[in-house]
Coordinates of C-alpha atoms in Angstrom, one line a residue:
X1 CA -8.7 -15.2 14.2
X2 CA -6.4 -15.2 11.6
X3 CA -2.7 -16.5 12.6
X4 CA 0.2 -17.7 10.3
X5 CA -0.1 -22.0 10.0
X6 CA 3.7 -22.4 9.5
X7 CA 4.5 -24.8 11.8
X8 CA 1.2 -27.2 11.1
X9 CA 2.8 -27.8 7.4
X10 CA 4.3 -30.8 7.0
X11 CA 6.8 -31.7 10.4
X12 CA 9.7 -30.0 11.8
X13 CA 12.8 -31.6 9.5
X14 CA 11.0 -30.6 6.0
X15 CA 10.4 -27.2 7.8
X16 CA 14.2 -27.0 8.4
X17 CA 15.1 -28.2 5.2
X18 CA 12.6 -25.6 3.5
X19 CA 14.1 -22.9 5.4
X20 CA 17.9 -23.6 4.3
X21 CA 17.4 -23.1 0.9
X22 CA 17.5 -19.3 0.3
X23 CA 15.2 -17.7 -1.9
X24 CA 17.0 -17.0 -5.6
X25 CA 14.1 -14.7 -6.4
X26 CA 14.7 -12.8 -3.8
X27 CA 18.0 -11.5 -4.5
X28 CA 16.5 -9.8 -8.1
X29 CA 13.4 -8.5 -6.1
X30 CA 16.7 -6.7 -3.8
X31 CA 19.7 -7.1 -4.4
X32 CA 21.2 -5.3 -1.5
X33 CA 19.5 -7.2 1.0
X34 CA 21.7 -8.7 4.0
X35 CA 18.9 -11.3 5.2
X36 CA 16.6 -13.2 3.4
X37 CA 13.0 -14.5 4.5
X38 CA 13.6 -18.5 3.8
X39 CA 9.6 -18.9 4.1
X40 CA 6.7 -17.4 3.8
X41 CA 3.7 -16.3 6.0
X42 CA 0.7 -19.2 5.8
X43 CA -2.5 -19.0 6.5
X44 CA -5.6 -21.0 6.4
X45 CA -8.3 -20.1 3.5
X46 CA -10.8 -19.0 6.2
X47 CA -7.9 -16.6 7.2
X48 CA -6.7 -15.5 4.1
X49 CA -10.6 -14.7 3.3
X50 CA -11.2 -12.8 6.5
X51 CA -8.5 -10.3 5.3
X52 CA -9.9 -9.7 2.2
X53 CA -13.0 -9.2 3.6
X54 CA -11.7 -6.6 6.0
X55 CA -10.2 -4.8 3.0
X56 CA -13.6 -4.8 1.7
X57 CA -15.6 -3.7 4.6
X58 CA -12.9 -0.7 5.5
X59 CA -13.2 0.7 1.7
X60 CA -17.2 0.2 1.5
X61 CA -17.0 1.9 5.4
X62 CA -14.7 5.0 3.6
X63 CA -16.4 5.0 0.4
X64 CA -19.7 5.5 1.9
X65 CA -18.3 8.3 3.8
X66 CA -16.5 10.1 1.1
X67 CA -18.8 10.0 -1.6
X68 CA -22.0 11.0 0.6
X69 CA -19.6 14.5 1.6
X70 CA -18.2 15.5 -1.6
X71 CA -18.8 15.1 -5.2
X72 CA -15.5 16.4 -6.4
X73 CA -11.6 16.4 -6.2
X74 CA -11.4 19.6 -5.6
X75 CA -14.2 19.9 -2.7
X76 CA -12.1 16.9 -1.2
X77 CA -9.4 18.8 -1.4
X78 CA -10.7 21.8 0.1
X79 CA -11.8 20.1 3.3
X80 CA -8.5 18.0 3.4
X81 CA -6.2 21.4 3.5
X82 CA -4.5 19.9 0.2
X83 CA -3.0 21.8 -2.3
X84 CA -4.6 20.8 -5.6
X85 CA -1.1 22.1 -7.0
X86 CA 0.4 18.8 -5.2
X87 CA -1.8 16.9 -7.4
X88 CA -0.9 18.1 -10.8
X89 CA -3.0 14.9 -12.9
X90 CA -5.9 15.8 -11.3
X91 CA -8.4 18.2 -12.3
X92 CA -10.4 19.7 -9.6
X93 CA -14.3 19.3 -10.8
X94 CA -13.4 16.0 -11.7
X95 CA -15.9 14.2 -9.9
X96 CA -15.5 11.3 -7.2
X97 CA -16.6 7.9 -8.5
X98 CA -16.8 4.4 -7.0
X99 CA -13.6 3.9 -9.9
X100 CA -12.0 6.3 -7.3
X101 CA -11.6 3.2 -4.9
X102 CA -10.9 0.1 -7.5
X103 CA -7.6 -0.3 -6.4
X104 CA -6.8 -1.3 -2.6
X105 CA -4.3 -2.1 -0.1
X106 CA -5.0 -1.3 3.6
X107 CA -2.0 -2.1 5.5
X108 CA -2.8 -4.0 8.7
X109 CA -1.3 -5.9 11.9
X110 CA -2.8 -8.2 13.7
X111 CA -3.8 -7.8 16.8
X112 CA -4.8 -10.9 18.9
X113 CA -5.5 -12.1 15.7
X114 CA -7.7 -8.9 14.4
X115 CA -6.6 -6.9 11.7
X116 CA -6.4 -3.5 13.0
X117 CA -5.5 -0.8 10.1
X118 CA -2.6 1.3 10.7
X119 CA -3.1 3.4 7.0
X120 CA -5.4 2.8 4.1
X121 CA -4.0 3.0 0.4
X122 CA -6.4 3.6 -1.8
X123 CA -4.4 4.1 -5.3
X124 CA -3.0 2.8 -8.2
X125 CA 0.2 3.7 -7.3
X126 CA 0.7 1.2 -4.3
X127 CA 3.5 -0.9 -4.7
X128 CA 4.2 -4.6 -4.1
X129 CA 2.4 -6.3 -7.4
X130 CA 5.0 -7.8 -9.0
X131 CA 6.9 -8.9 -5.8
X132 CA 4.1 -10.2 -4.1
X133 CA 3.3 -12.4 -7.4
X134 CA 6.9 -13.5 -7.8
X135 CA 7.3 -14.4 -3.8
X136 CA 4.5 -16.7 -4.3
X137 CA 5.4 -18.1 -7.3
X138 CA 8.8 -19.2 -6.0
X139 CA 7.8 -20.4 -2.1
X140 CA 5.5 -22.4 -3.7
X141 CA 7.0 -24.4 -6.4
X142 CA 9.8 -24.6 -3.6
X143 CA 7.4 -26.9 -1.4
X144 CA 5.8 -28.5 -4.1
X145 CA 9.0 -30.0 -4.7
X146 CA 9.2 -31.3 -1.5
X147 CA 5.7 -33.2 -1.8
X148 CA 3.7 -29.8 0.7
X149 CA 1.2 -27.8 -1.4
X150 CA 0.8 -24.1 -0.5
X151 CA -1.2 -22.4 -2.5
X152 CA -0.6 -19.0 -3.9
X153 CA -3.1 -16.0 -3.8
X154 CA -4.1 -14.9 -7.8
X155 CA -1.9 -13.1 -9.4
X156 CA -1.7 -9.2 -8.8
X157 CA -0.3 -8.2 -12.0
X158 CA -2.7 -10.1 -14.0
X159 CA -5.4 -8.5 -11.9
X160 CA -4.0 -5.1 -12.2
X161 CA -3.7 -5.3 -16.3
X162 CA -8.0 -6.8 -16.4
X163 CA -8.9 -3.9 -14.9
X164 CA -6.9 -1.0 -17.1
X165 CA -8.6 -3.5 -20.3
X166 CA -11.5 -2.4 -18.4
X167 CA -11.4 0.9 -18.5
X168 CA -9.8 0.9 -21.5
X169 CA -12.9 -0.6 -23.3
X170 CA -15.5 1.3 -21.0
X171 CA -13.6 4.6 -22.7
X172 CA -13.7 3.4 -26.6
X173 CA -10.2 3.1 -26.2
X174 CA -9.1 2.5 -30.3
X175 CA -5.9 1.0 -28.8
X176 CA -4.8 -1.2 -25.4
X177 CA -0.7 0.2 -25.4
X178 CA -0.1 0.7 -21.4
X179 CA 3.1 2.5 -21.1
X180 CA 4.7 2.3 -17.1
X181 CA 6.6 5.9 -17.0
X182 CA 9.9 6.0 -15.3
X183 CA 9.3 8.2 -12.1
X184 CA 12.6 9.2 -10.8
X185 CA 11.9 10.0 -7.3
X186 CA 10.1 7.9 -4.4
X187 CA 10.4 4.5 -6.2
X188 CA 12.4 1.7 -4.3
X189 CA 16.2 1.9 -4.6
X190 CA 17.3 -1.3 -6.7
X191 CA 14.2 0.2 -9.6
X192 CA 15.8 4.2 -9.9
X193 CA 18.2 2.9 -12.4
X194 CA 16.5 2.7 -16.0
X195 CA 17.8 -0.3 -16.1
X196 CA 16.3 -2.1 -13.5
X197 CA 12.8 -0.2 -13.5
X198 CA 12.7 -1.6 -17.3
X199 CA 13.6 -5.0 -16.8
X200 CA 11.2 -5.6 -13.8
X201 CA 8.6 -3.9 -16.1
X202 CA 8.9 -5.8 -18.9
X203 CA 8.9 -9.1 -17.3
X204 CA 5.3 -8.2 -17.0
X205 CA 4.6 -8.2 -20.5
X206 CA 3.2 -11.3 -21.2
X207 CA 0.7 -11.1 -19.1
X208 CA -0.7 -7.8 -20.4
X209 CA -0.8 -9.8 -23.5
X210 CA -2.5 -12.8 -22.4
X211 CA -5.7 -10.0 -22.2
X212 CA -4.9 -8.6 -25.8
X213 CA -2.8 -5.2 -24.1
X214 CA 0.7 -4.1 -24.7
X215 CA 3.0 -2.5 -22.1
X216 CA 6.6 -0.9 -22.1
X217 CA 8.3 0.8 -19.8
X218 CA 9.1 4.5 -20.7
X219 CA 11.1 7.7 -19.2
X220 CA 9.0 9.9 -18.1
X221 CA 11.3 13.0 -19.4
X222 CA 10.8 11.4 -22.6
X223 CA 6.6 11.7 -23.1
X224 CA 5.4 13.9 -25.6
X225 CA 2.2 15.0 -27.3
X226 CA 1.4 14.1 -31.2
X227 CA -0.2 16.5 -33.4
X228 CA -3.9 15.5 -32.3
X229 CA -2.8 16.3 -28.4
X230 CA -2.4 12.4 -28.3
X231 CA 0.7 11.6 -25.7
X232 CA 3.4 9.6 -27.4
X233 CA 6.2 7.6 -26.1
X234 CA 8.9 7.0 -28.8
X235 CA 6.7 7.8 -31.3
X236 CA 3.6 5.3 -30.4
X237 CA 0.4 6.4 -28.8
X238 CA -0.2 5.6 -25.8
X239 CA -3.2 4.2 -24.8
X240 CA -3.5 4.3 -21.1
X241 CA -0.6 5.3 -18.0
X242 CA 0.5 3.2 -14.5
X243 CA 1.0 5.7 -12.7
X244 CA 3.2 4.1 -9.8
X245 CA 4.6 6.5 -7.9
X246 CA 3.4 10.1 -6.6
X247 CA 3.4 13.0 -9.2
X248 CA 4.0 15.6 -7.3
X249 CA 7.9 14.6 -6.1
X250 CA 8.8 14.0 -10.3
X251 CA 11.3 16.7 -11.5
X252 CA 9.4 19.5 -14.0
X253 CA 10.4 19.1 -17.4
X254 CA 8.3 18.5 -20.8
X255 CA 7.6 15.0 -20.2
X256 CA 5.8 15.2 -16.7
X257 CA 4.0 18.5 -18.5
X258 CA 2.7 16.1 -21.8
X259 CA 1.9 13.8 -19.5
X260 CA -0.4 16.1 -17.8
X261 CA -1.9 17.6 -20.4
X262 CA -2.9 14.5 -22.1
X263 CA -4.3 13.1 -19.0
X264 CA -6.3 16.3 -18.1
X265 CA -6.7 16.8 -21.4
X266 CA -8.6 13.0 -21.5
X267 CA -6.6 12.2 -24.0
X268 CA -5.4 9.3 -21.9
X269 CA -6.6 7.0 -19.6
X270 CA -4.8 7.1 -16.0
X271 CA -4.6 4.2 -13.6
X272 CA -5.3 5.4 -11.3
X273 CA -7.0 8.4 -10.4
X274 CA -4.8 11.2 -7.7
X275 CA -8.3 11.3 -6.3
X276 CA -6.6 8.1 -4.5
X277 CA -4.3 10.1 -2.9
X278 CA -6.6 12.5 -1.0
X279 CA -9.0 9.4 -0.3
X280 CA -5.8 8.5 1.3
X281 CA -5.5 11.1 3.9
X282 CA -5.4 10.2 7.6
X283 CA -7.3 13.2 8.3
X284 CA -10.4 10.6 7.0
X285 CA -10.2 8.4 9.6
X286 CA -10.1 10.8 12.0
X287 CA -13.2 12.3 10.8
X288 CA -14.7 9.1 10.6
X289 CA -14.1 8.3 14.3
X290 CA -16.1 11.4 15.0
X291 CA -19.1 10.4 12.9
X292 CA -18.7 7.0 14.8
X293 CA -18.7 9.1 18.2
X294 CA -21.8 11.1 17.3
X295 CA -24.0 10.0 14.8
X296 CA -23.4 5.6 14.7
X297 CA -23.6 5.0 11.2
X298 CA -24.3 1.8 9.5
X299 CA -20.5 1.2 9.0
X300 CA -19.7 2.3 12.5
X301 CA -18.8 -1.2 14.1
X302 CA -16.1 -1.8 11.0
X303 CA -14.5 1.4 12.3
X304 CA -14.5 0.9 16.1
X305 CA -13.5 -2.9 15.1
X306 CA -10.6 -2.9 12.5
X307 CA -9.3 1.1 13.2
X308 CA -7.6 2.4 15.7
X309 CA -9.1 5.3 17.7
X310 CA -8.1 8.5 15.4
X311 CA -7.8 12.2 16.2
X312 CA -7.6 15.2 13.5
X313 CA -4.5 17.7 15.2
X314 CA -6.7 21.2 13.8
X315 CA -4.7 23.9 15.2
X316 CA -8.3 25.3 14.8
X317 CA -10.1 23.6 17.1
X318 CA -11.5 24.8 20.4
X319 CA -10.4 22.0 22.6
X320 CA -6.5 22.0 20.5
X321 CA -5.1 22.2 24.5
X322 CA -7.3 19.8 26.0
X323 CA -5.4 17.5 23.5
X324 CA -2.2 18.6 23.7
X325 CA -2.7 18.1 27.2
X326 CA -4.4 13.9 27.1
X327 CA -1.6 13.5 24.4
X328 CA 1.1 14.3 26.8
X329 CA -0.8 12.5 29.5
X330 CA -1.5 9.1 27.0
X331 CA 1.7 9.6 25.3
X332 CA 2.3 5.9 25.5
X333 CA -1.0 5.1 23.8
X334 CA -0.6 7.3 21.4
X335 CA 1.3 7.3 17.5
X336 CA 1.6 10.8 15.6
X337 CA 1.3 10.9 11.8
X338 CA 1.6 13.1 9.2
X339 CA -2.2 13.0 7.7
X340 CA -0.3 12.7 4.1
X341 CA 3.1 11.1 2.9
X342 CA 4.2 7.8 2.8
X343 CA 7.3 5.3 3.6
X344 CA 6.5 5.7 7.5
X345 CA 7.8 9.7 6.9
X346 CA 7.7 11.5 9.7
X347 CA 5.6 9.3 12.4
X348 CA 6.5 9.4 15.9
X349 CA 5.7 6.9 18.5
X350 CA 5.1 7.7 21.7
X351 CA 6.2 5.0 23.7
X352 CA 9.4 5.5 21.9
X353 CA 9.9 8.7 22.7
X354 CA 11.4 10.9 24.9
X355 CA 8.6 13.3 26.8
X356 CA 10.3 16.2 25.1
X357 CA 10.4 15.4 21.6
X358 CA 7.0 14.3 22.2
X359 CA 5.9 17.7 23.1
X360 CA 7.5 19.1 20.8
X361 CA 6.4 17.1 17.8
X362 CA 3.3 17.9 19.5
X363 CA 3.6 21.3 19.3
X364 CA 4.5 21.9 16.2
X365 CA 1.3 20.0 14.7
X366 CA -0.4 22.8 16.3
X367 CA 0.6 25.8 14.9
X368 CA -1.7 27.7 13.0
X369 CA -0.5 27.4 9.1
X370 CA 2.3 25.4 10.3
X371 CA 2.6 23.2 7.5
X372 CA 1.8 19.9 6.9
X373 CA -1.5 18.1 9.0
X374 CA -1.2 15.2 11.4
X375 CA -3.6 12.8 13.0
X376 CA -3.1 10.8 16.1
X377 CA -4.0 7.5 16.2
X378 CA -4.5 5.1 19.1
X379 CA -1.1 2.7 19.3
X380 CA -2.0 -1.1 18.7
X381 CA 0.1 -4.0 19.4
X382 CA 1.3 -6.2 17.1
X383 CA 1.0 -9.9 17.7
X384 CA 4.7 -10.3 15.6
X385 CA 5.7 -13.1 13.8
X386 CA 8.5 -15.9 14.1
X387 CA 10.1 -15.5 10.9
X388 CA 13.1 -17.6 9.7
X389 CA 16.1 -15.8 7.9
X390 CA 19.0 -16.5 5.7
X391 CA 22.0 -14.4 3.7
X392 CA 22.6 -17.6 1.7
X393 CA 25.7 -18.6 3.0
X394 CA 25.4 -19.2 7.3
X395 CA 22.5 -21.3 8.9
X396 CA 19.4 -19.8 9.2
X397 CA 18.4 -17.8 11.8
X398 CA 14.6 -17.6 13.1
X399 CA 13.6 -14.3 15.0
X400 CA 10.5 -12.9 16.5
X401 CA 9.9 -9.7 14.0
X402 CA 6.5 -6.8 13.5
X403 CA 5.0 -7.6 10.6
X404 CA 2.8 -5.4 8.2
X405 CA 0.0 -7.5 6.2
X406 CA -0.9 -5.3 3.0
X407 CA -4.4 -7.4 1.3
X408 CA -4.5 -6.2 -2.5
X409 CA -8.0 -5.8 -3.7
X410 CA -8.5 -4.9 -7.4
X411 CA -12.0 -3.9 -8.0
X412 CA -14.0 -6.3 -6.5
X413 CA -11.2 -9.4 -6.6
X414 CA -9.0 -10.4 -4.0
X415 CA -4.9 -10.5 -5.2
X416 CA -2.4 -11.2 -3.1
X417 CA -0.8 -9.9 0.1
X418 CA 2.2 -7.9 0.8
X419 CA 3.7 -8.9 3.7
X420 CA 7.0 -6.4 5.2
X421 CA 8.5 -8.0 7.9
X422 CA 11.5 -6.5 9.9
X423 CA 14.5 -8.8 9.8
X424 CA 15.7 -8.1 13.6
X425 CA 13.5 -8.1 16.8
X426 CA 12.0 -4.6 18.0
X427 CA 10.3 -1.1 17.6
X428 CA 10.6 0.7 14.5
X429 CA 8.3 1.7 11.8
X430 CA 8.1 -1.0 9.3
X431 CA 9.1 -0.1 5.7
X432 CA 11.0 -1.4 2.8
X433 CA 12.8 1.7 2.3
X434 CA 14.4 1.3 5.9
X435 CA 15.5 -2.1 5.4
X436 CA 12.1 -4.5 6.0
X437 CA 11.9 -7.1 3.6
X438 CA 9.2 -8.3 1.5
X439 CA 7.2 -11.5 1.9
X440 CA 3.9 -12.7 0.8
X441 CA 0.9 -15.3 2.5
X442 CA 0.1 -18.4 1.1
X443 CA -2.8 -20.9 2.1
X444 CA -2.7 -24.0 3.3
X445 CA -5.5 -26.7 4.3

């Protein structure tokens, strides 16, 4: 059972007075944000370690399943529907490793105090590092100051920058220069300006050089390729690429087409793998739930316990009206999503829905060639979470809000959690981009 411990620290008036003082950090992390979390979510250790070990469990559970069906990006691909095209860093025999998987965050709710998955992120682009790290940092000296220790989860970024020194040496890597290219599109609002990508990058320096690496933030338009097909970022070679936001929306140009050659090229080591992406796919756990249905594998009871009931919507199938037909019956049990994507794109929820958008969302999942492939997965309650607010000016405000637990895992190590809360009471999917705010989980006891 893992439930947040807030109101077992310390007593009711150092809980108010905790909860006045608005969170400075906060307002660099975003900038535009009308309410403030003035505390964060607290668990107990055995809690905090049950979600890592769910994290662990779900990517052994898809691992397993992945890498005893295909042996390369391209096969993966293949079954998916995927274009390889949308994945223009990855080359298609390139073959699926366990490296495939290093970097994790499933994003979970909890339901009667299970974590039940709602989407798993497999990738190196998954964001949340930094801000996770500096939430934790900041809500806890906060109550250290005030006599209560909370402990914060280890560090993200540091965690992130072990394992590219990793890979780095496993390669022969001559040099440890990481450079973060500046990815126009898909990246949060307050970091599309150069200006504030590059300062929130390069806060993170010294901690790249605590592990003897460099790092710089770079415009991606600005990449090239030195005479030895080495890619170059103002001149320096670069060494190895954070790759933090999805390729395929970037704008073509020279940079995006250096950066591709070096990294297919191997001229260049990418954290982390596109493979990510397709491990990413919803269409997965829908396949999964069959294996689960027929066959009972060894990793079945992780499936049946931590993810929701999942159904592929393959205008192929033979029984495509049977489901159209217990989808329209079950609508209210039911959430459609879009088997890629991201930022809570084009999900519908049936309970919030009118019967004849519904349907017709319905519908056009299954159209032969229609486009873009959905899943359905079984709709789980969330147990919500009494959050307290503040804009830094008024009282604070404390509201019963979803929440979104998201466990970082790199390689085998635990990091910390992002936590997206909404900031106002009710339905809605739950994403920074439409106004959720970011928290983080810290331990107590």
């Amino acid at each position: 059972m893992i439930v947040d411990q807030w109101e077992s620290v310390a007593d009711a008036e150092w809980r108010a007075a905790y909860c006045r003082k608005p969170v400075d950090v906060y307002r660099h992390l975003m900038p535009d944000a009308a309410a403030v979390p003035a505390r964060p979510v607290v668990f107990t250790e055995q809690g905090r370690q049950e979600l890592t070990r769910v994290a662990l469990d779900i990517r052994e559970a898809v691992r397993t399943f992945v890498m005893d069906r295909w042996t390369t990006a391209g096969q993966l691909a293949a079954a998916l529907g995927t274009d390889v095209g949308d994945l223009p860093l990855t080359d298609p025999d390139e073959p699926i490793t366990a490296a495939a998987f290093e970097v994790l965050r499933p994003d979970v709710i909890l339901e009667r105090g299970t974590a039940r998955l709602l989407e798993l992120n497999v990738d190196g682009s998954v964001g949340g590092t930094r801000q996770v790290d500096q939430l934790g940092a900041e809500f806890s000296a906060a109550a250290a100051r005030s006599g209560v220790v909370l402990r914060e989860d280890p560090g993200n970024v540091p965690a992130r920058f072990a394992l590219i020194g990793d890979g780095l040496k496993a390669s022969g890597a001559a040099g440890r220069h990481i450079v973060f290219p500046h990815f126009p599109e898909g990246i949060v609002p307050h970091m599309r300006p150069w200006e504030g990508f590059a300062s929130w990058t390069e806060a993170m320096s010294p901690q790249a050089e605590e592990l003897g690496l460099s790092c710089a933030p770079f415009p991606l338009s600005g990449l090239t390729l030195g005479d030895t097909g080495r890619l170059l970022a103002g001149g320096r070679e670069v060494d190895a690429v954070v790759r933090l936001f999805t390729t395929a929306d970037q704008p073509a140009g020279p940079g995006l087409e250096a950066l591709k050659t070096a990294v297919l090229g191997r001229r260049v080591l990418l954290h982390t793998s596109e493979i990510g992406e397709l491990v990413s796919n919803k269409r997965l756990l829908a396949w999964m739930w069959d294996a689960v249905r027929k066959d009972d594998p060894s990793w079945g009871e992780v499936v049946r316990r931590h993810v929701p009931e999942s159904v592929d919507l393959d205008p192929a199938a033979g029984d495509a009206a049977a489901l159209l037909a217990r989808a329209c019956g079950e609508q209210d049990s039911w959430v459609l999503k879009p088997a890629g994507g991201y930022g809570g794109q084009g999900v519908v929820v049936g309970a919030d829905t009118d019967p004849g958008t519904w349907r017709r969302a319905l519908d056009a999942c299954l159209v032969p060639d229609g486009g873009q492939s959905a899943v359905l997965q079984r709709r789980v309650t969330d147990d919500g979470l009494t959050m307290t607010f503040t804009d830094g000016s008024s009282r604070p405000v404390t509201l019963r809000v979803p929440v979104v637990y998201g466990p970082f895992v790199f390689g085998q190590n635990a990091g910390g959690v992002l936590v997206r809360h909404g900031s106002e009471p009710g339905p809605g999917v739950v994403n920074i981009q439409r106004g959720a705010c970011w928290n983080t989980v810290l331990t107590v006891g």
